[in-house]
GROMACS .gro file of C-alpha atoms in nm:
model
  209
    1UNK     CA    1  12.920   9.337   9.081
    2UNK     CA    2  12.829   9.040   8.863
    3UNK     CA    3  12.781   9.087   8.490
    4UNK     CA    4  12.408   9.007   8.497
    5UNK     CA    5  12.337   9.280   8.754
    6UNK     CA    6  12.566   9.524   8.573
    7UNK     CA    7  12.400   9.468   8.234
    8UNK     CA    8  12.051   9.495   8.379
    9UNK     CA    9  12.133   9.813   8.573
   10UNK     CA   10  12.293   9.972   8.266
   11UNK     CA   11  11.994   9.893   8.042
   12UNK     CA   12  11.739  10.011   8.298
   13UNK     CA   13  11.932  10.332   8.372
   14UNK     CA   14  11.960  10.424   8.004
   15UNK     CA   15  11.593  10.351   7.929
   16UNK     CA   16  11.467  10.544   8.232
   17UNK     CA   17  11.694  10.848   8.187
   18UNK     CA   18  11.599  10.872   7.818
   19UNK     CA   19  11.229  10.851   7.898
   20UNK     CA   20  11.256  11.125   8.160
   21UNK     CA   21  11.445  11.341   7.910
   22UNK     CA   22  11.177  11.287   7.643
   23UNK     CA   23  10.906  11.407   7.881
   24UNK     CA   24  11.116  11.708   7.974
   25UNK     CA   25  11.179  11.788   7.607
   26UNK     CA   26  10.807  11.788   7.520
   27UNK     CA   27  10.720  11.998   7.824
   28UNK     CA   28  10.987  12.253   7.730
   29UNK     CA   29  10.866  12.256   7.368
   30UNK     CA   30  10.514  12.344   7.474
   31UNK     CA   31  10.600  12.580   7.758
   32UNK     CA   32  10.420  12.911   7.789
   33UNK     CA   33  10.605  13.041   8.094
   34UNK     CA   34  10.963  13.084   8.204
   35UNK     CA   35  11.224  12.809   8.186
   36UNK     CA   36  11.257  12.808   8.565
   37UNK     CA   37  10.881  12.783   8.607
   38UNK     CA   38  10.863  12.497   8.357
   39UNK     CA   39  11.142  12.308   8.533
   40UNK     CA   40  10.958  12.358   8.862
   41UNK     CA   41  10.640  12.226   8.702
   42UNK     CA   42  10.827  11.925   8.562
   43UNK     CA   43  10.964  11.837   8.904
   44UNK     CA   44  10.616  11.882   9.049
   45UNK     CA   45  10.513  11.540   8.915
   46UNK     CA   46  10.576  11.248   9.148
   47UNK     CA   47  10.612  11.030   8.839
   48UNK     CA   48  10.916  11.230   8.733
   49UNK     CA   49  11.071  11.241   9.080
   50UNK     CA   50  11.023  10.865   9.122
   51UNK     CA   51  11.165  10.781   8.782
   52UNK     CA   52  11.466  11.004   8.842
   53UNK     CA   53  11.515  10.812   9.166
   54UNK     CA   54  11.487  10.481   8.975
   55UNK     CA   55  11.739  10.594   8.715
   56UNK     CA   56  11.972  10.721   8.988
   57UNK     CA   57  11.953  10.389   9.175
   58UNK     CA   58  12.053  10.197   8.865
   59UNK     CA   59  12.323  10.452   8.783
   60UNK     CA   60  12.456  10.420   9.137
   61UNK     CA   61  12.614  10.086   9.053
   62UNK     CA   62  12.853  10.267   8.818
   63UNK     CA   63  12.950  10.545   9.060
   64UNK     CA   64  13.206  10.557   9.338
   65UNK     CA   65  13.215  10.681   9.696
   66UNK     CA   66  12.923  10.792   9.912
   67UNK     CA   67  12.673  10.824   9.627
   68UNK     CA   68  12.731  10.462   9.526
   69UNK     CA   69  12.694  10.352   9.887
   70UNK     CA   70  12.367  10.542   9.933
   71UNK     CA   71  12.205  10.460   9.598
   72UNK     CA   72  12.284  10.089   9.608
   73UNK     CA   73  12.185  10.043   9.973
   74UNK     CA   74  11.899   9.789  10.012
   75UNK     CA   75  11.692  10.041  10.207
   76UNK     CA   76  11.726  10.302   9.932
   77UNK     CA   77  11.652  10.053   9.655
   78UNK     CA   78  11.349   9.923   9.845
   79UNK     CA   79  11.210  10.272   9.912
   80UNK     CA   80  11.241  10.365   9.545
   81UNK     CA   81  11.067  10.039   9.454
   82UNK     CA   82  10.774  10.144   9.674
   83UNK     CA   83  10.760  10.489   9.512
   84UNK     CA   84  10.764  10.366   9.154
   85UNK     CA   85  10.514  10.088   9.225
   86UNK     CA   86  10.277  10.350   9.367
   87UNK     CA   87  10.324  10.554   9.049
   88UNK     CA   88  10.240  10.256   8.829
   89UNK     CA   89   9.937  10.151   9.031
   90UNK     CA   90   9.786  10.498   9.072
   91UNK     CA   91   9.846  10.599   8.711
   92UNK     CA   92   9.694  10.286   8.562
   93UNK     CA   93   9.395  10.292   8.798
   94UNK     CA   94   9.318  10.664   8.812
   95UNK     CA   95   9.494  10.866   8.544
   96UNK     CA   96   9.535  10.662   8.226
   97UNK     CA   97   9.186  10.746   8.099
   98UNK     CA   98   9.244  11.123   8.118
   99UNK     CA   99   9.588  11.142   7.951
  100UNK     CA  100   9.641  11.042   7.588
  101UNK     CA  101   9.994  11.123   7.465
  102UNK     CA  102  10.093  11.038   7.110
  103UNK     CA  103  10.403  10.916   6.930
  104UNK     CA  104  10.735  10.927   7.113
  105UNK     CA  105  10.575  11.088   7.414
  106UNK     CA  106  10.337  10.795   7.446
  107UNK     CA  107  10.625  10.547   7.438
  108UNK     CA  108  10.804  10.747   7.705
  109UNK     CA  109  10.485  10.769   7.909
  110UNK     CA  110  10.439  10.391   7.901
  111UNK     CA  111  10.798  10.337   8.008
  112UNK     CA  112  10.770  10.578   8.301
  113UNK     CA  113  10.437  10.446   8.426
  114UNK     CA  114  10.443  10.077   8.335
  115UNK     CA  115  10.784   9.944   8.233
  116UNK     CA  116  10.983  10.133   8.496
  117UNK     CA  117  10.778   9.994   8.789
  118UNK     CA  118  10.812   9.642   8.648
  119UNK     CA  119  11.187   9.680   8.591
  120UNK     CA  120  11.240   9.807   8.944
  121UNK     CA  121  11.023   9.537   9.099
  122UNK     CA  122  11.205   9.262   8.907
  123UNK     CA  123  11.538   9.409   9.010
  124UNK     CA  124  11.429   9.425   9.373
  125UNK     CA  125  11.313   9.064   9.372
  126UNK     CA  126  11.622   8.923   9.198
  127UNK     CA  127  11.915   9.142   9.299
  128UNK     CA  128  11.847   9.350   9.613
  129UNK     CA  129  11.966   9.194   9.943
  130UNK     CA  130  11.667   9.191  10.178
  131UNK     CA  131  11.786   9.056  10.512
  132UNK     CA  132  11.859   9.403  10.654
  133UNK     CA  133  11.509   9.540  10.593
  134UNK     CA  134  11.305   9.607  10.908
  135UNK     CA  135  10.949   9.722  10.979
  136UNK     CA  136  11.075  10.057  11.110
  137UNK     CA  137  11.209  10.137  10.763
  138UNK     CA  138  10.853  10.234  10.668
  139UNK     CA  139  10.860  10.563  10.861
  140UNK     CA  140  11.176  10.670  10.677
  141UNK     CA  141  11.041  10.569  10.338
  142UNK     CA  142  10.737  10.791  10.391
  143UNK     CA  143  10.958  11.101  10.412
  144UNK     CA  144  10.958  11.162  10.035
  145UNK     CA  145  10.580  11.123   9.979
  146UNK     CA  146  10.503  11.351  10.275
  147UNK     CA  147  10.760  11.610  10.163
  148UNK     CA  148  10.627  11.593   9.806
  149UNK     CA  149  10.266  11.643   9.914
  150UNK     CA  150  10.367  11.938  10.132
  151UNK     CA  151  10.563  12.091   9.844
  152UNK     CA  152  10.273  12.051   9.602
  153UNK     CA  153  10.030  12.213   9.845
  154UNK     CA  154  10.257  12.513   9.904
  155UNK     CA  155  10.345  12.551   9.536
  156UNK     CA  156   9.980  12.514   9.437
  157UNK     CA  157   9.871  12.782   9.683
  158UNK     CA  158  10.122  13.018   9.523
  159UNK     CA  159  10.084  12.931   9.153
  160UNK     CA  160   9.744  12.763   9.129
  161UNK     CA  161   9.905  12.461   8.961
  162UNK     CA  162   9.830  12.112   9.093
  163UNK     CA  163   9.984  11.821   8.897
  164UNK     CA  164   9.709  11.565   8.962
  165UNK     CA  165   9.328  11.601   8.969
  166UNK     CA  166   9.287  11.419   9.302
  167UNK     CA  167   9.502  11.681   9.480
  168UNK     CA  168   9.362  11.985   9.300
  169UNK     CA  169   9.259  12.217   9.583
  170UNK     CA  170   9.101  12.465   9.341
  171UNK     CA  171   8.845  12.207   9.230
  172UNK     CA  172   8.811  11.984   9.537
  173UNK     CA  173   8.889  12.208   9.832
  174UNK     CA  174   9.137  12.145  10.111
  175UNK     CA  175   8.921  11.901  10.311
  176UNK     CA  176   8.880  11.659  10.018
  177UNK     CA  177   9.243  11.694   9.913
  178UNK     CA  178   9.366  11.624  10.266
  179UNK     CA  179   9.150  11.313  10.275
  180UNK     CA  180   9.291  11.204   9.939
  181UNK     CA  181   9.639  11.276  10.070
  182UNK     CA  182   9.581  11.042  10.364
  183UNK     CA  183   9.457  10.770  10.128
  184UNK     CA  184   9.764  10.814   9.910
  185UNK     CA  185   9.987  10.790  10.216
  186UNK     CA  186   9.808  10.468  10.306
  187UNK     CA  187   9.900  10.327   9.964
  188UNK     CA  188  10.268  10.393  10.037
  189UNK     CA  189  10.237  10.238  10.383
  190UNK     CA  190  10.071   9.923  10.249
  191UNK     CA  191  10.324   9.881   9.968
  192UNK     CA  192  10.609   9.932  10.214
  193UNK     CA  193  10.471   9.672  10.454
  194UNK     CA  194  10.414   9.425  10.172
  195UNK     CA  195  10.772   9.458  10.046
  196UNK     CA  196  10.920   9.423  10.393
  197UNK     CA  197  10.695   9.126  10.461
  198UNK     CA  198  10.813   8.960  10.140
  199UNK     CA  199  11.174   9.044  10.228
  200UNK     CA  200  11.145   8.883  10.570
  201UNK     CA  201  10.980   8.572  10.428
  202UNK     CA  202  11.248   8.532  10.162
  203UNK     CA  203  11.522   8.592  10.419
  204UNK     CA  204  11.383   8.316  10.643
  205UNK     CA  205  11.373   8.075  10.350
  206UNK     CA  206  11.734   8.157  10.260
  207UNK     CA  207  11.840   8.106  10.622
  208UNK     CA  208  11.670   7.765  10.635
  209UNK     CA  209  11.820   7.663  10.301
   0.00000   0.00000   0.00000
């Protein structure tokens, strides 16, 4: 691993892990329910899951064995890039106007929703090998978004808690939420296809060069 990649991965891992921890700290400070319920709520946000995945991918370069192999694999890195880009795009288009954190929480919020997507995208462009990426990767990358949506629907039916307004069954009903879910899935599909398309184009240029 060259020093440039190592330094970048270390910086990005530290920044992302700290930002996730800050959000967890504030949620725990303001909790009204059990610790287990609060942890479950925390992990109910796709932003948190995606940023944990980002931090894990960067941390993977400093691990050994199977975890290192999985976390640093181009397919894994590319999938996580899709997830965190979706987080950044959806937050800044749909959610920024309804959430106004202050102080340290605001800094953490900006990192998780804006800086983290940019760091991961830059890393993907500069450091991730792309020649192994194929169109069929898309169906595997959709596993996490589909599993997350299913989890949120089941958890919401039990607890009444929905992490985002556009998937709030209590307010919108199942028909509207299912439609929104399909639109969200389309976002992941489009981002996945765009990244693979870019990867194939760059790979062809490298082969010619």
